[in-house]
């Protein structure tokens, strides 16, 4: 009698390592720390309310943007989106924000500064990345699937303007039941940036 070998179990990309309280201007969240199993990056998630009850969870997958999130840059809409997402979760009393450490759409902080310099010279955000030898977007959202699994979240209502992110997440096995627009932060400094994201990356900014 032959015995068929079973496929080895797929290892998670991240491990949940710690949790704590995190009071914010929008309310008290629980902050969860994750480490990549086969890498050096660390990621966090902020959650509020009962997120493991099987109902769709209002969620945001937010890629790190030091300039927008921490230094209040007006060159992008990242900081505005981060704050709006936390406010929306607090308003519902339930949700999750995954903060992924992939600065500059994956090219890193120093290369992002180099890209900004090219944009100062007339390149748009996509051209700048490509002139540096990178794809327009290098982000990996596969780690989000494992973070959501660790948090007990099976279905999400995703706050995003990026339809490509929706498809990437669905391909990674994340069930998305609704896209929730997150249209905030347009200003004279990021008009061209947002227009390029719409024209070249397919972002949806209707009404912004």
CSV table of C-alpha atoms in Angstrom, one decimal:
chain,number,residue,atom,x,y,z
A,1,UNK,CA,0.0,0.0,0.0
A,2,UNK,CA,1.5,3.3,-1.1
A,3,UNK,CA,1.4,6.3,1.2
A,4,UNK,CA,1.0,9.7,-0.4
A,5,UNK,CA,3.2,12.4,1.0
A,6,UNK,CA,1.3,15.4,2.2
A,7,UNK,CA,2.4,18.9,1.4
A,8,UNK,CA,4.2,20.6,4.3
A,9,UNK,CA,2.2,23.2,6.1
A,10,UNK,CA,2.7,26.7,4.9
A,11,UNK,CA,4.6,28.8,7.4
A,12,UNK,CA,3.3,32.2,8.4
A,13,UNK,CA,5.4,35.1,7.2
A,14,UNK,CA,5.1,36.9,10.5
A,15,UNK,CA,4.8,36.0,14.2
A,16,UNK,CA,2.7,37.9,16.8
A,17,UNK,CA,5.1,38.8,19.6
A,18,UNK,CA,3.6,41.4,21.9
A,19,UNK,CA,0.5,43.5,22.6
A,20,UNK,CA,-0.2,46.6,24.7
A,21,UNK,CA,-2.7,49.4,25.3
A,22,UNK,CA,-2.3,52.5,23.0
A,23,UNK,CA,-4.3,55.6,24.0
A,24,UNK,CA,-4.7,58.0,21.1
A,25,UNK,CA,-6.6,61.2,20.4
A,26,UNK,CA,-9.3,59.0,18.7
A,27,UNK,CA,-9.6,56.5,21.6
A,28,UNK,CA,-7.8,53.6,23.1
A,29,UNK,CA,-6.5,50.9,20.7
A,30,UNK,CA,-4.6,47.7,21.4
A,31,UNK,CA,-1.2,47.7,19.6
A,32,UNK,CA,0.1,44.3,18.4
A,33,UNK,CA,3.7,43.8,17.4
A,34,UNK,CA,4.7,41.4,14.6
A,35,UNK,CA,8.1,40.2,13.5
A,36,UNK,CA,8.9,38.7,10.1
A,37,UNK,CA,9.9,35.1,10.4
A,38,UNK,CA,12.4,35.2,7.5
A,39,UNK,CA,13.3,38.9,7.6
A,40,UNK,CA,14.3,41.8,9.8
A,41,UNK,CA,11.2,44.1,9.5
A,42,UNK,CA,8.8,44.6,12.3
A,43,UNK,CA,5.1,45.6,11.7
A,44,UNK,CA,2.3,46.7,14.0
A,45,UNK,CA,-1.5,46.5,14.1
A,46,UNK,CA,-3.9,48.7,16.0
A,47,UNK,CA,-7.2,47.2,16.9
A,48,UNK,CA,-10.3,48.3,18.6
A,49,UNK,CA,-13.4,46.3,19.8
A,50,UNK,CA,-14.3,42.7,19.1
A,51,UNK,CA,-12.6,41.9,15.8
A,52,UNK,CA,-12.8,38.1,16.0
A,53,UNK,CA,-16.6,37.6,16.0
A,54,UNK,CA,-16.8,36.6,12.3
A,55,UNK,CA,-18.3,39.8,11.1
A,56,UNK,CA,-16.5,41.9,8.5
A,57,UNK,CA,-14.0,44.3,10.1
A,58,UNK,CA,-13.4,47.9,9.0
A,59,UNK,CA,-9.7,47.7,8.2
A,60,UNK,CA,-6.9,49.8,6.7
A,61,UNK,CA,-3.5,48.4,5.4
A,62,UNK,CA,-1.2,51.4,5.7
A,63,UNK,CA,2.3,51.3,4.3
A,64,UNK,CA,4.8,53.3,6.4
A,65,UNK,CA,5.4,56.9,5.3
A,66,UNK,CA,7.7,58.7,7.7
A,67,UNK,CA,7.5,61.9,5.8
A,68,UNK,CA,3.7,62.0,5.8
A,69,UNK,CA,2.8,60.1,8.9
A,70,UNK,CA,5.4,61.5,11.3
A,71,UNK,CA,6.8,64.7,9.7
A,72,UNK,CA,3.5,66.1,8.4
A,73,UNK,CA,4.6,66.3,4.7
A,74,UNK,CA,2.0,67.7,2.3
A,75,UNK,CA,3.7,66.0,-0.7
A,76,UNK,CA,1.4,63.0,-0.2
A,77,UNK,CA,-1.9,62.1,1.4
A,78,UNK,CA,-0.5,59.3,3.7
A,79,UNK,CA,-0.7,61.1,7.0
A,80,UNK,CA,-4.2,62.3,6.3
A,81,UNK,CA,-5.3,58.8,5.4
A,82,UNK,CA,-3.7,57.4,8.5
A,83,UNK,CA,-5.5,59.8,10.8
A,84,UNK,CA,-8.8,59.4,8.9
A,85,UNK,CA,-8.6,55.7,9.2
A,86,UNK,CA,-8.1,55.7,12.9
A,87,UNK,CA,-10.9,58.2,13.3
A,88,UNK,CA,-13.2,56.0,11.2
A,89,UNK,CA,-12.4,52.9,13.3
A,90,UNK,CA,-12.9,54.8,16.6
A,91,UNK,CA,-16.2,56.1,15.3
A,92,UNK,CA,-17.4,52.6,14.7
A,93,UNK,CA,-15.9,51.3,17.9
A,94,UNK,CA,-14.4,48.4,16.1
A,95,UNK,CA,-11.7,47.8,13.4
A,96,UNK,CA,-8.1,47.3,12.6
A,97,UNK,CA,-5.2,49.2,11.1
A,98,UNK,CA,-2.2,47.3,9.9
A,99,UNK,CA,1.0,49.4,9.7
A,100,UNK,CA,3.4,47.8,7.3
A,101,UNK,CA,7.0,48.8,7.2
A,102,UNK,CA,7.5,49.3,3.5
A,103,UNK,CA,8.5,52.9,3.1
A,104,UNK,CA,8.3,54.6,-0.3
A,105,UNK,CA,6.1,51.9,-1.9
A,106,UNK,CA,8.9,49.5,-0.9
A,107,UNK,CA,12.0,51.3,-2.0
A,108,UNK,CA,13.1,52.6,1.4
A,109,UNK,CA,13.5,56.0,3.1
A,110,UNK,CA,16.8,57.1,1.5
A,111,UNK,CA,15.6,56.1,-2.0
A,112,UNK,CA,12.4,57.9,-1.3
A,113,UNK,CA,14.4,61.0,-0.7
A,114,UNK,CA,16.2,60.5,-3.9
A,115,UNK,CA,12.9,60.0,-5.7
A,116,UNK,CA,11.6,63.3,-4.1
A,117,UNK,CA,14.7,65.0,-5.5
A,118,UNK,CA,13.8,63.7,-9.0
A,119,UNK,CA,10.3,64.9,-8.5
A,120,UNK,CA,11.6,68.4,-7.6
A,121,UNK,CA,13.2,68.3,-11.1
A,122,UNK,CA,10.0,67.5,-12.9
A,123,UNK,CA,9.5,63.7,-12.7
A,124,UNK,CA,6.2,62.3,-11.4
A,125,UNK,CA,6.1,59.8,-8.6
A,126,UNK,CA,6.1,56.8,-11.0
A,127,UNK,CA,8.8,58.2,-13.2
A,128,UNK,CA,11.0,58.9,-10.2
A,129,UNK,CA,10.9,55.3,-8.9
A,130,UNK,CA,11.6,54.0,-12.4
A,131,UNK,CA,14.5,56.4,-13.0
A,132,UNK,CA,16.0,55.0,-9.8
A,133,UNK,CA,15.7,51.5,-11.3
A,134,UNK,CA,12.7,50.3,-9.3
A,135,UNK,CA,9.1,49.3,-10.3
A,136,UNK,CA,6.4,51.9,-9.6
A,137,UNK,CA,5.2,49.8,-6.6
A,138,UNK,CA,7.3,47.2,-4.8
A,139,UNK,CA,5.0,46.6,-1.8
A,140,UNK,CA,4.2,43.1,-0.6
A,141,UNK,CA,0.8,42.7,1.0
A,142,UNK,CA,1.1,38.9,1.6
A,143,UNK,CA,2.3,39.6,5.1
A,144,UNK,CA,-1.1,41.3,5.8
A,145,UNK,CA,-2.9,38.0,5.3
A,146,UNK,CA,-0.9,36.4,8.1
A,147,UNK,CA,-1.3,39.4,10.4
A,148,UNK,CA,-5.1,39.3,9.9
A,149,UNK,CA,-5.0,35.5,10.5
A,150,UNK,CA,-3.1,36.1,13.8
A,151,UNK,CA,-5.7,38.7,14.8
A,152,UNK,CA,-8.6,36.3,14.0
A,153,UNK,CA,-9.9,38.5,11.2
A,154,UNK,CA,-11.5,36.6,8.4
A,155,UNK,CA,-13.4,39.3,6.4
A,156,UNK,CA,-12.6,43.0,5.9
A,157,UNK,CA,-14.2,46.2,4.7
A,158,UNK,CA,-11.1,47.7,3.3
A,159,UNK,CA,-10.4,51.4,3.5
A,160,UNK,CA,-8.5,52.2,0.3
A,161,UNK,CA,-8.6,54.1,-3.0
A,162,UNK,CA,-6.3,51.5,-4.8
A,163,UNK,CA,-8.2,48.8,-6.7
A,164,UNK,CA,-4.9,47.1,-7.4
A,165,UNK,CA,-4.4,46.6,-3.7
A,166,UNK,CA,-7.9,45.0,-3.5
A,167,UNK,CA,-6.9,42.4,-6.2
A,168,UNK,CA,-3.5,41.8,-4.6
A,169,UNK,CA,-5.1,41.1,-1.3
A,170,UNK,CA,-7.8,38.9,-2.7
A,171,UNK,CA,-5.0,36.9,-4.5
A,172,UNK,CA,-3.3,36.5,-1.1
A,173,UNK,CA,-6.5,34.9,0.2
A,174,UNK,CA,-8.0,37.9,2.1
A,175,UNK,CA,-11.8,38.1,1.8
A,176,UNK,CA,-12.8,41.7,1.1
A,177,UNK,CA,-16.5,42.3,1.3
A,178,UNK,CA,-16.5,46.1,0.6
A,179,UNK,CA,-14.2,48.9,-0.5
A,180,UNK,CA,-14.5,51.9,1.7
A,181,UNK,CA,-13.1,55.1,0.0
A,182,UNK,CA,-10.6,57.1,2.0
A,183,UNK,CA,-10.5,60.4,0.2
A,184,UNK,CA,-8.7,63.1,2.3
A,185,UNK,CA,-5.8,65.4,2.1
A,186,UNK,CA,-5.7,66.9,-1.4
A,187,UNK,CA,-3.7,70.2,-1.3
A,188,UNK,CA,-1.7,72.3,-3.7
A,189,UNK,CA,1.5,70.4,-2.9
A,190,UNK,CA,0.1,66.9,-3.7
A,191,UNK,CA,-2.2,67.7,-6.6
A,192,UNK,CA,0.2,66.2,-9.2
A,193,UNK,CA,1.0,63.3,-7.0
A,194,UNK,CA,-2.7,62.3,-6.6
A,195,UNK,CA,-3.4,62.9,-10.3
A,196,UNK,CA,-0.5,60.6,-11.2
A,197,UNK,CA,-1.7,57.9,-8.9
A,198,UNK,CA,-5.1,58.1,-10.6
A,199,UNK,CA,-3.7,58.1,-14.1
A,200,UNK,CA,-0.9,55.6,-13.8
A,201,UNK,CA,-1.7,53.5,-10.8
A,202,UNK,CA,-5.5,53.4,-11.1
A,203,UNK,CA,-6.4,55.0,-7.8
A,204,UNK,CA,-10.0,56.1,-7.4
A,205,UNK,CA,-10.4,59.7,-6.3
A,206,UNK,CA,-13.9,60.5,-7.4
A,207,UNK,CA,-15.3,63.4,-5.3
A,208,UNK,CA,-11.9,64.3,-3.9
